[in-house]
Coordinates of C-alpha atoms in Angstrom, one line a residue:
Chain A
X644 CA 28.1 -82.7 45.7
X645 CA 24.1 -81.5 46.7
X646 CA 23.4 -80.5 49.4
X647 CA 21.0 -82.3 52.5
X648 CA 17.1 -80.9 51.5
X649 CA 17.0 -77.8 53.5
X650 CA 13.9 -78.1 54.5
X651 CA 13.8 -81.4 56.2
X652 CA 16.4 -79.4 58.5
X653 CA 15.3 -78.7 62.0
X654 CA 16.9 -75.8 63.2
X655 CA 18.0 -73.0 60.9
X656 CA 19.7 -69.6 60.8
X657 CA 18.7 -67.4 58.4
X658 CA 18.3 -63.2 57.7
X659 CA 15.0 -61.6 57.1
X660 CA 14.7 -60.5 54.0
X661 CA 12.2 -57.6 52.9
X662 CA 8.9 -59.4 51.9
X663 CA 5.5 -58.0 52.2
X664 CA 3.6 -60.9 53.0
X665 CA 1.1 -61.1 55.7
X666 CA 2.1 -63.4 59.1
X667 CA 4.9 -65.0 57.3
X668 CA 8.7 -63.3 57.1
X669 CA 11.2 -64.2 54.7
X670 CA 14.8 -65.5 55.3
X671 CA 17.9 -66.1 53.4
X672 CA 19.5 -69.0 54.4
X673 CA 23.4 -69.5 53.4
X674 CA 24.9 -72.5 53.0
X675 CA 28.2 -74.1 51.9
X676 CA 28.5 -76.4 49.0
X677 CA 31.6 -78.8 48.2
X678 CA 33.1 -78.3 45.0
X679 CA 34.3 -82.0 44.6
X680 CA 36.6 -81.2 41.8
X681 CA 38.1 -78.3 43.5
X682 CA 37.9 -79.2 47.1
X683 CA 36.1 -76.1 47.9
X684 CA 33.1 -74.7 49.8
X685 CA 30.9 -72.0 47.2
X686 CA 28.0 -70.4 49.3
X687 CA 24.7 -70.9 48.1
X688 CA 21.9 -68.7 48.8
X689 CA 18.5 -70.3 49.4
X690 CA 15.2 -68.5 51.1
X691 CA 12.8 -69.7 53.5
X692 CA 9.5 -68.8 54.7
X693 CA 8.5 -69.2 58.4
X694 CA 5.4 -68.6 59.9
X695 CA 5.5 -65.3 62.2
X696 CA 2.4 -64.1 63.2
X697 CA 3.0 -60.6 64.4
X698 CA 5.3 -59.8 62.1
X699 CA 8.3 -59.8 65.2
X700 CA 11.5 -59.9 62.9
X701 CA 12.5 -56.8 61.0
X702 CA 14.5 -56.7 57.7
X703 CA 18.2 -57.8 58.1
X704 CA 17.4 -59.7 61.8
X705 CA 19.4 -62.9 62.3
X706 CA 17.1 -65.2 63.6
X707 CA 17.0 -69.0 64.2
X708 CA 13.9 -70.5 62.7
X709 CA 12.7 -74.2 63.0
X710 CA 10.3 -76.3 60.9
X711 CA 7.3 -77.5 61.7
X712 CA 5.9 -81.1 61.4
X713 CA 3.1 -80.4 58.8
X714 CA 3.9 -77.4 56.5
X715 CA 1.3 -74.7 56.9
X716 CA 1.0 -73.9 53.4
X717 CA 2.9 -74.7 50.8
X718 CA 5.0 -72.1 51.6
X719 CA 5.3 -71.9 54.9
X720 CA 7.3 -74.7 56.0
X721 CA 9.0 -73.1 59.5
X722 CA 8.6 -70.7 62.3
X723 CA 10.1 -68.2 64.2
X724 CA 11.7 -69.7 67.0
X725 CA 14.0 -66.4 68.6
X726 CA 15.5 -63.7 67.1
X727 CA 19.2 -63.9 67.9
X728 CA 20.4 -60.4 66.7
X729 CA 18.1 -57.4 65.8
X730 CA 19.2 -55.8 63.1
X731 CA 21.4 -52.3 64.2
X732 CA 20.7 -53.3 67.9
X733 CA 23.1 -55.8 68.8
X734 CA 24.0 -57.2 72.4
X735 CA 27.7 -58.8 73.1
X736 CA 27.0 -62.6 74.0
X737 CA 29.5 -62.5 76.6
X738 CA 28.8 -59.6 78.6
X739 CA 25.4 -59.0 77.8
X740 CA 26.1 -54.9 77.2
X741 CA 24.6 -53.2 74.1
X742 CA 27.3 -52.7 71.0
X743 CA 27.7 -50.0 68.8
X744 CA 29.6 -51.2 65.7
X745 CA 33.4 -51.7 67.7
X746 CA 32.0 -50.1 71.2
X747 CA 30.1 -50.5 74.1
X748 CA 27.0 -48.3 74.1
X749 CA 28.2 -47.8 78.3
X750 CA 31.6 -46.6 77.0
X751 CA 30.0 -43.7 74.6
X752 CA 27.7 -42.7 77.1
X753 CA 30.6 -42.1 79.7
X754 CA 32.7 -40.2 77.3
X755 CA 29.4 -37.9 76.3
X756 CA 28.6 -37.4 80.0
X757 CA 32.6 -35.9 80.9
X758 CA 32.1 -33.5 78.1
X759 CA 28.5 -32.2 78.9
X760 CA 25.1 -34.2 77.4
X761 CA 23.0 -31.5 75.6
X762 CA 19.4 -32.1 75.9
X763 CA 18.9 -32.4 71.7
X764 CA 21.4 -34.9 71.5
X765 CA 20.2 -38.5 70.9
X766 CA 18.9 -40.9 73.8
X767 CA 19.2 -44.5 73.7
X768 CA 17.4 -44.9 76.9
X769 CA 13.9 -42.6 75.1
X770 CA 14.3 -44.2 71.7
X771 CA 11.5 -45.3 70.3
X772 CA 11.7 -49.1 69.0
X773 CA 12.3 -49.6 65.5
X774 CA 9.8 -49.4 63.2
X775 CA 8.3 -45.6 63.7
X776 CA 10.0 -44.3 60.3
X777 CA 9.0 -47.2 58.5
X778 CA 6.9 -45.8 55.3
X779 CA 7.8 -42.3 56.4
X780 CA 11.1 -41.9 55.8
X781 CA 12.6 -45.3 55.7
X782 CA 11.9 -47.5 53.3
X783 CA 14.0 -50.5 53.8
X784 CA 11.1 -52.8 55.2
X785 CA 10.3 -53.0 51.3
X786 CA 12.3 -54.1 48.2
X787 CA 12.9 -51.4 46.3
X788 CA 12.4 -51.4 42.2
X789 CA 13.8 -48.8 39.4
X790 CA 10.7 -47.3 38.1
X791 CA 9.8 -48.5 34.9
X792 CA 6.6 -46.8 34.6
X793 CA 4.6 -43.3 35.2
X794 CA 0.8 -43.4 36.1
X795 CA 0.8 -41.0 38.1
X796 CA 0.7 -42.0 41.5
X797 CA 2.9 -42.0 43.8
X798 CA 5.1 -44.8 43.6
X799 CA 7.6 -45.1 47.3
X800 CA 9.4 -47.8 46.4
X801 CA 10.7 -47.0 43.3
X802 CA 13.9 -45.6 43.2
Chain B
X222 CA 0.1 -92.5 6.7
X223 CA 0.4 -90.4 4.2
X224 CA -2.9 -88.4 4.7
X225 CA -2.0 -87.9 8.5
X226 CA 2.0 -86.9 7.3
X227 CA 0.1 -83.8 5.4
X228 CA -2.0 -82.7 8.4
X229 CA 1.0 -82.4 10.7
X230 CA 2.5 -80.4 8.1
X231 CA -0.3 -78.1 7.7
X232 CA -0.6 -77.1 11.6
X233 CA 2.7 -76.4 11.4
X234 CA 2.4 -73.8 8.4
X235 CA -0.5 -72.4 10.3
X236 CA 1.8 -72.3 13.5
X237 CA 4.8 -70.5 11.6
X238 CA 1.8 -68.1 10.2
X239 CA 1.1 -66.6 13.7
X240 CA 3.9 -64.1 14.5
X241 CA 5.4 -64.5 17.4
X242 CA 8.1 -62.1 17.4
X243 CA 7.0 -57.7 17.1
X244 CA 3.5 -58.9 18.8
X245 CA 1.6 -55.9 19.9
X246 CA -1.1 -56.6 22.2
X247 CA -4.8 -55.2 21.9
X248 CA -4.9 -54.8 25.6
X249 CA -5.8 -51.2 26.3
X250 CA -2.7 -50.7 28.5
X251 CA -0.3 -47.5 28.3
X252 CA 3.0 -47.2 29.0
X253 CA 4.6 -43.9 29.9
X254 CA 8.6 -44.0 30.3
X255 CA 9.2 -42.4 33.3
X256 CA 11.4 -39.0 32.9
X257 CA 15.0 -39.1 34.1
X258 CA 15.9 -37.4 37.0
X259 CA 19.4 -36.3 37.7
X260 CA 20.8 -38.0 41.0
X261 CA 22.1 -34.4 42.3
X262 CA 17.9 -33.7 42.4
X263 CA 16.3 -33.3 45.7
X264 CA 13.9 -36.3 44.3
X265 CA 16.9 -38.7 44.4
X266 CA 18.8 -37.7 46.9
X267 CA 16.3 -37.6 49.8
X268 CA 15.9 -34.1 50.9
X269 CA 12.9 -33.1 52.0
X270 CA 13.2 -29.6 52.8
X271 CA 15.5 -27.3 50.6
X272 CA 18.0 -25.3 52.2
X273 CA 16.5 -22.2 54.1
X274 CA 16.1 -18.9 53.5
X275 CA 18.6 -17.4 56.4
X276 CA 18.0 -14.0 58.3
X277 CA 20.7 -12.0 56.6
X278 CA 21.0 -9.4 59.3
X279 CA 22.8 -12.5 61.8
X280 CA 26.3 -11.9 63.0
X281 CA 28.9 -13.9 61.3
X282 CA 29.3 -17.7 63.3
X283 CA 32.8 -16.9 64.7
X284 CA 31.8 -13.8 65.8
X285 CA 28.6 -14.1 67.5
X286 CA 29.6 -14.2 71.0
X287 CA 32.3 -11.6 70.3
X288 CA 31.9 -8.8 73.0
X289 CA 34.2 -6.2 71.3
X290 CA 31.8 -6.6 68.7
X291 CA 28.2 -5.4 70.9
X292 CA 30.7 -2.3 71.9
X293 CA 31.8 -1.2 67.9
X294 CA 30.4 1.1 65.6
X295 CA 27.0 0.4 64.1
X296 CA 28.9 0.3 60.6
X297 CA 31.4 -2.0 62.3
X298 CA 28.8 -4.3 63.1
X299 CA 26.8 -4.1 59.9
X300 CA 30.2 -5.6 58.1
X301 CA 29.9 -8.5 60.4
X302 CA 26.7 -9.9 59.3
X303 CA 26.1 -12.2 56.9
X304 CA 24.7 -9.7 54.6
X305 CA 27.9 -8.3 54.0
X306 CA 30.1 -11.6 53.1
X307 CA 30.5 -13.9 50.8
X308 CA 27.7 -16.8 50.6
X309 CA 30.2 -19.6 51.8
X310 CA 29.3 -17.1 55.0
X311 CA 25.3 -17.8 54.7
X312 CA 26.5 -21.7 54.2
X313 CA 29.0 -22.2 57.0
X314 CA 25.4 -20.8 59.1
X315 CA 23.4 -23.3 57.9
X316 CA 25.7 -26.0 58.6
X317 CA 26.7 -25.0 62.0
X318 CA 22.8 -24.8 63.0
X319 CA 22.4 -28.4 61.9
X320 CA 25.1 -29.4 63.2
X321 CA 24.3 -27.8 66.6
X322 CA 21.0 -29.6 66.7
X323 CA 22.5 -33.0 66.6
X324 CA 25.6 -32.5 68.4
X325 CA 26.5 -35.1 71.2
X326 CA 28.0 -32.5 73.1
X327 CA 29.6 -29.2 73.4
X328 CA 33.0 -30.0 71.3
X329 CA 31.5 -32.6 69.3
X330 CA 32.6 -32.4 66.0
X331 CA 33.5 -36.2 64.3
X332 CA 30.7 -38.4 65.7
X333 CA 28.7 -40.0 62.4
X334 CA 25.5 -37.5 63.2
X335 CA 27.7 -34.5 63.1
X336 CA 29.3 -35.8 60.0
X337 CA 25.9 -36.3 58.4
X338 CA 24.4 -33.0 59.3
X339 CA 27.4 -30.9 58.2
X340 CA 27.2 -33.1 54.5
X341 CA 23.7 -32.6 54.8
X342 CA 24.5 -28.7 55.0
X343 CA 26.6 -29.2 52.4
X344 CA 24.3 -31.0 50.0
X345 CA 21.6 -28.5 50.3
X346 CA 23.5 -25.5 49.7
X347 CA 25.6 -26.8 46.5
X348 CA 21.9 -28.4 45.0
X349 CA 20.4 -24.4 45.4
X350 CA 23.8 -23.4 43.5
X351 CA 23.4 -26.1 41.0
X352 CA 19.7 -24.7 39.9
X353 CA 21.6 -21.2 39.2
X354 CA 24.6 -22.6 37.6
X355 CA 23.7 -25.5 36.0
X356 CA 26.9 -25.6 33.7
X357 CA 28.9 -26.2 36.5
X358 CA 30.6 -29.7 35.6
X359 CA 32.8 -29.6 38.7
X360 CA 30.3 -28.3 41.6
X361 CA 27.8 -31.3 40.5
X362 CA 30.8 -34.2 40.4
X363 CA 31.2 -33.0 44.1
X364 CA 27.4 -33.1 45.1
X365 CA 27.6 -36.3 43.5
X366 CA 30.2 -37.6 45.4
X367 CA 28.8 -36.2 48.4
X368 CA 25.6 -37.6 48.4
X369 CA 26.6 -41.0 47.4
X370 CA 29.0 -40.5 50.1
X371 CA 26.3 -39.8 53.0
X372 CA 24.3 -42.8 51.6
X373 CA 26.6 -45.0 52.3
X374 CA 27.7 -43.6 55.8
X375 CA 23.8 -43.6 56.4
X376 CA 23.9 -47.8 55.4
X377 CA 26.6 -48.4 57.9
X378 CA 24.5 -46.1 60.9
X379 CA 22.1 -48.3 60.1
X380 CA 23.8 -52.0 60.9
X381 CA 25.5 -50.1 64.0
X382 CA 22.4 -48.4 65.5
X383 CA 19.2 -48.4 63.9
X384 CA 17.8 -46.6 66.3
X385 CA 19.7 -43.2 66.0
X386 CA 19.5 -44.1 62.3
X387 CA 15.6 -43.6 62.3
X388 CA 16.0 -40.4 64.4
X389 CA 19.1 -38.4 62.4
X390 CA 16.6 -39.4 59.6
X391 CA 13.7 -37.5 61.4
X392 CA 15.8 -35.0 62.6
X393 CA 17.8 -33.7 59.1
X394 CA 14.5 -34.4 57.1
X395 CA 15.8 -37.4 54.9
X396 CA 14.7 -40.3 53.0
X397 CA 16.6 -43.7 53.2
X398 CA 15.7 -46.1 50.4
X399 CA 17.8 -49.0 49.9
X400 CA 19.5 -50.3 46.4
X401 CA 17.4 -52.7 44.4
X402 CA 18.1 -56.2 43.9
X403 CA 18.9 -55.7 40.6
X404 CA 19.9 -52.9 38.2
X405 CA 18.0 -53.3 34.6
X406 CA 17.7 -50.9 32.3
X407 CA 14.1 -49.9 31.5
X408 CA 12.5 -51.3 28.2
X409 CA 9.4 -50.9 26.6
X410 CA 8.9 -54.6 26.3
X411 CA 9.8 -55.3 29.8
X412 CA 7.7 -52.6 31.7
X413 CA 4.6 -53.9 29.1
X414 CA 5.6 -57.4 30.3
X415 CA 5.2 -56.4 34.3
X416 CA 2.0 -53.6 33.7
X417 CA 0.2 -56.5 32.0
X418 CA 0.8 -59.0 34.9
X419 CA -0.6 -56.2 37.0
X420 CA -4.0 -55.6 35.1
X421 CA -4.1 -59.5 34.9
X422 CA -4.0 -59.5 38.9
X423 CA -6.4 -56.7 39.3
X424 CA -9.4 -58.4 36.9
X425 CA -8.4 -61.9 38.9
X426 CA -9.1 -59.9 42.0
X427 CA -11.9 -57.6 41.4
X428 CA -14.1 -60.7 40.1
X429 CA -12.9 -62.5 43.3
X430 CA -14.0 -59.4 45.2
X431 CA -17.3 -59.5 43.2
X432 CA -18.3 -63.0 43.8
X433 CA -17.5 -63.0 47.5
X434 CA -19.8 -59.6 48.1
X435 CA -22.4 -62.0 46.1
X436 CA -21.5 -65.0 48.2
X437 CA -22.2 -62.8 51.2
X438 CA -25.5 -61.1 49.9
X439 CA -27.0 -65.0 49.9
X440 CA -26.0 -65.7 53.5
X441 CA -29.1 -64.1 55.4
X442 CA -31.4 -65.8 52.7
X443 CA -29.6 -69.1 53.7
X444 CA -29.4 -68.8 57.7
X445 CA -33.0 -68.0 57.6
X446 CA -33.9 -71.5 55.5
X447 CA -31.9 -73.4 57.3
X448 CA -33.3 -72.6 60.7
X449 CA -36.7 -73.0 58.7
X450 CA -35.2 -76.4 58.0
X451 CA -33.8 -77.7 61.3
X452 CA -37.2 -76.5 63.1
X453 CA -39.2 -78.6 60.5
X454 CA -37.0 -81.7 61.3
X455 CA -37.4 -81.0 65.0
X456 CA -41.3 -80.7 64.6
X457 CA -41.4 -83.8 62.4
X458 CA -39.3 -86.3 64.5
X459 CA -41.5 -84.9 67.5
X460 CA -44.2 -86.2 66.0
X461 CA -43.4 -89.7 64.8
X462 CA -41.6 -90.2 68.3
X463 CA -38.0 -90.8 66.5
X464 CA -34.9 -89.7 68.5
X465 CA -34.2 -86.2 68.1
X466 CA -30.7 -85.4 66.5
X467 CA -31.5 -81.5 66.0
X468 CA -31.5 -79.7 69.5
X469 CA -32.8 -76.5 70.9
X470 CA -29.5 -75.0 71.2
X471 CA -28.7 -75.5 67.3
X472 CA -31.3 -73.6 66.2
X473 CA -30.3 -70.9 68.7
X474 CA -27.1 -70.7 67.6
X475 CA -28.3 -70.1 64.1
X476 CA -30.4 -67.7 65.1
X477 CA -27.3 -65.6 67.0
X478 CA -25.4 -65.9 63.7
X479 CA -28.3 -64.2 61.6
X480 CA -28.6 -61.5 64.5
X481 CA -24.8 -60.4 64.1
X482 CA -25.1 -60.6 60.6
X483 CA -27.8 -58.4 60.5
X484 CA -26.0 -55.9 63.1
X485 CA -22.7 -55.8 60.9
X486 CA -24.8 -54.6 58.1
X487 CA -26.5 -52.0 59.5
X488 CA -23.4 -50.7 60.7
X489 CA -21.7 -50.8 57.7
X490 CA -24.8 -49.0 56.1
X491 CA -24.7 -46.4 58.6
X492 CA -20.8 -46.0 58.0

């Protein structure tokens, strides 16, 4: 059974996927496809491009995305509408506190502060946003490539 | 029919003539197979700074703060630094400095940055040990294991918090680089394949480059006929006293655009 064209679609939720194209990110949209013979869903992956000008969501963001009347180019068929969860940075849609993984971020400060906060210790509150390692020490912004070749230069993204 | 029957057939001799198959191209590209790297290497595993050397002359870490130590004999003492013990001694140092500089607090000992600095401790000790004893099967399944094992804790730090994620990075001096997509194999034919796209894309865009710095050497020449043009229909419909479609302001604004033309050049020239 196909599936409805995907991009006629008005509102979609898709994850940012590393691409290094200029005022556009790219996002992997999955969806679920009935197996008439089986009676079963398969997911099937298929990637979007949406128009973001200032480059807002980060690699692995869930964001919602919705399409625009005239395609931009002929790649750029949607745009950014709000980015639901940041990537490593999520907030709990019913109480509105900052998560890590299983905890609240409240709940893990509390605990610190009974046993003594040391000054190096790490600060949510004096974090910098995310982005300062990028092409420093983190590379994930990037897809990354098994080097096939030796010119040498330095090549950072190849593993 | 029969003449055009024998000139199919001869294209296709010529067609099964050219070789498709053990082609080697006339392009002047080389190809150099990059040198294997062992994933126990610094290169791989992300360390940037090697493990330290270590004042020797430092009191053992369960007995710094000892005070029946400062009272002993000077040999006494001597027997407690690290000098004097094994180098699991000078190890066990390292790890509780970095440790110490990423604890959340005082008793802190199984949060996920303490984890990854003591592993870290770990990693960089056994990778000096490796260079000396490079036969030693055992010690490099371990770093192995290790590493891999810190990688994939560092994965999961990032989807909880990227935020201490980019600073334990900063702090223990590592590099994060994801998995690729896809794990080939690398072939001679496949890396010619990919290096000849490349040069393909560098002549398509050095000759784009070329004709746009061309394009853009002809645009004072232009600005300056064409205001030399719109003045001459000005003056001429003046004269025959037909309504004027070319005003003042036109021609100003031309004039503007040659002016900041001319000032981004000399800037640039200057630069």
């Amino acid at each position: 059974m196909s599936l409805p064209s995907l991009r006629k679609t008005s509102l979609l939720l898709g994850v940012c996927v590393p691409s290094l194209k200029k005022e556009a990110s790219k996002f992997k949209i999955k969806r679920l496809e009935l197996d008439p013979h089986l009676k079963m869903y398969f997911s099937k992956h298929e990637f979007i491009y949406a128009h973001d000008p200032n480059k807002q969501c980060k690699t692995g963001d869930i964001v919602l995305i919705e399409s625009l009347r005239e395609s931009l180019t002929k790649l750029i068929s949607h745009r950014v509408k709000e980015i639901i969860y940041p990537y490593g940075d999520v907030t709990c849609p019913l109480t509105n506190k900052k998560v890590v993984g299983s905890k609240y971020r409240e709940h893990i400060d509390a605990i610190n502060k009974i046993y003594g906060e040391r000054p190096g210790a790490f600060k949510y509150g004096e974090a910098p946003p995310r982005g300062w390692q990028e092409d420093k020490k983190d590379f994930s912004h990037a897809e990354t490539y098994i080097k096939y070749h030796e010119d040498g230069t330095e090549q950072p993204y190849a593993v | 029919m029969s003449r055009v029957f024998s000139s199919i057939y001869e294209k296709q001799i010529l067609l099964n003539l050219t070789r498709s198959y053990a082609f080697k191209s006339d392009l002047k590209i080389k190809w150099v197979r990059p040198e294997k790297i062992p994933c126990i290497k610094p290169e791989k595993s992300g360390d940037l700074s090697p493990f330290p050397n270590i004042d020797k002359s430092q009191y053992l870490v369960e007995f710094r703060k000892s005070k029946e130590l400062e009272t002993a004999n000077d040999y006494v003492k001597r027997l407690f630094t690290l000098q004097f013990n094994s180098r699991k001694c000078t190890t066990n140092f390292f790890i509780h400095q970095s440790m110490e500089q990423v604890k959340r607090h005082e008793f802190d000992s199984g949060s996920i940055e303490t984890k990854l600095a003591r592993w870290t401790g770990y990693i960089r000790a056994w990778q000096e040990l490796m260079q000396r004893f490079p036969k030693d099967k055992r010690l490099k399944v371990c770093l192995k294991e290790l590493i891999d094992k810190r990688k994939k804790h560092l994965k999961y730090l990032r989807r909880w918090d990227y935020k201490k994620f980019e600073w334990i990075l900063d702090q223990l001096n590592i590099v994060y680089k994801p998995p690729p997509s896809e794990f080939r194999w690398v072939t001679r034919r496949e890396s010619l394949v990919k290096l000849t796209d490349k040069y393909c894309e560098d002549i398509r865009k050095t000759k784009l480059d070329e004709y746009k710095a061309l394009l853009e050497a002809e645009q004072p020449a232009f600005l300056e006929e064409k205001i030399r043009t719109l003045e001459f229909i000005r003056d001429e419909q003046k004269d025959c006293g037909v309504e004027q479609t070319v005003s003042e302001e036109e021609i100003e604004d031309v004039r503007k655009q040659l002016e900041e033309l001319k000032a981004k050049r000399t800037v640039t020239v200057e630069i």
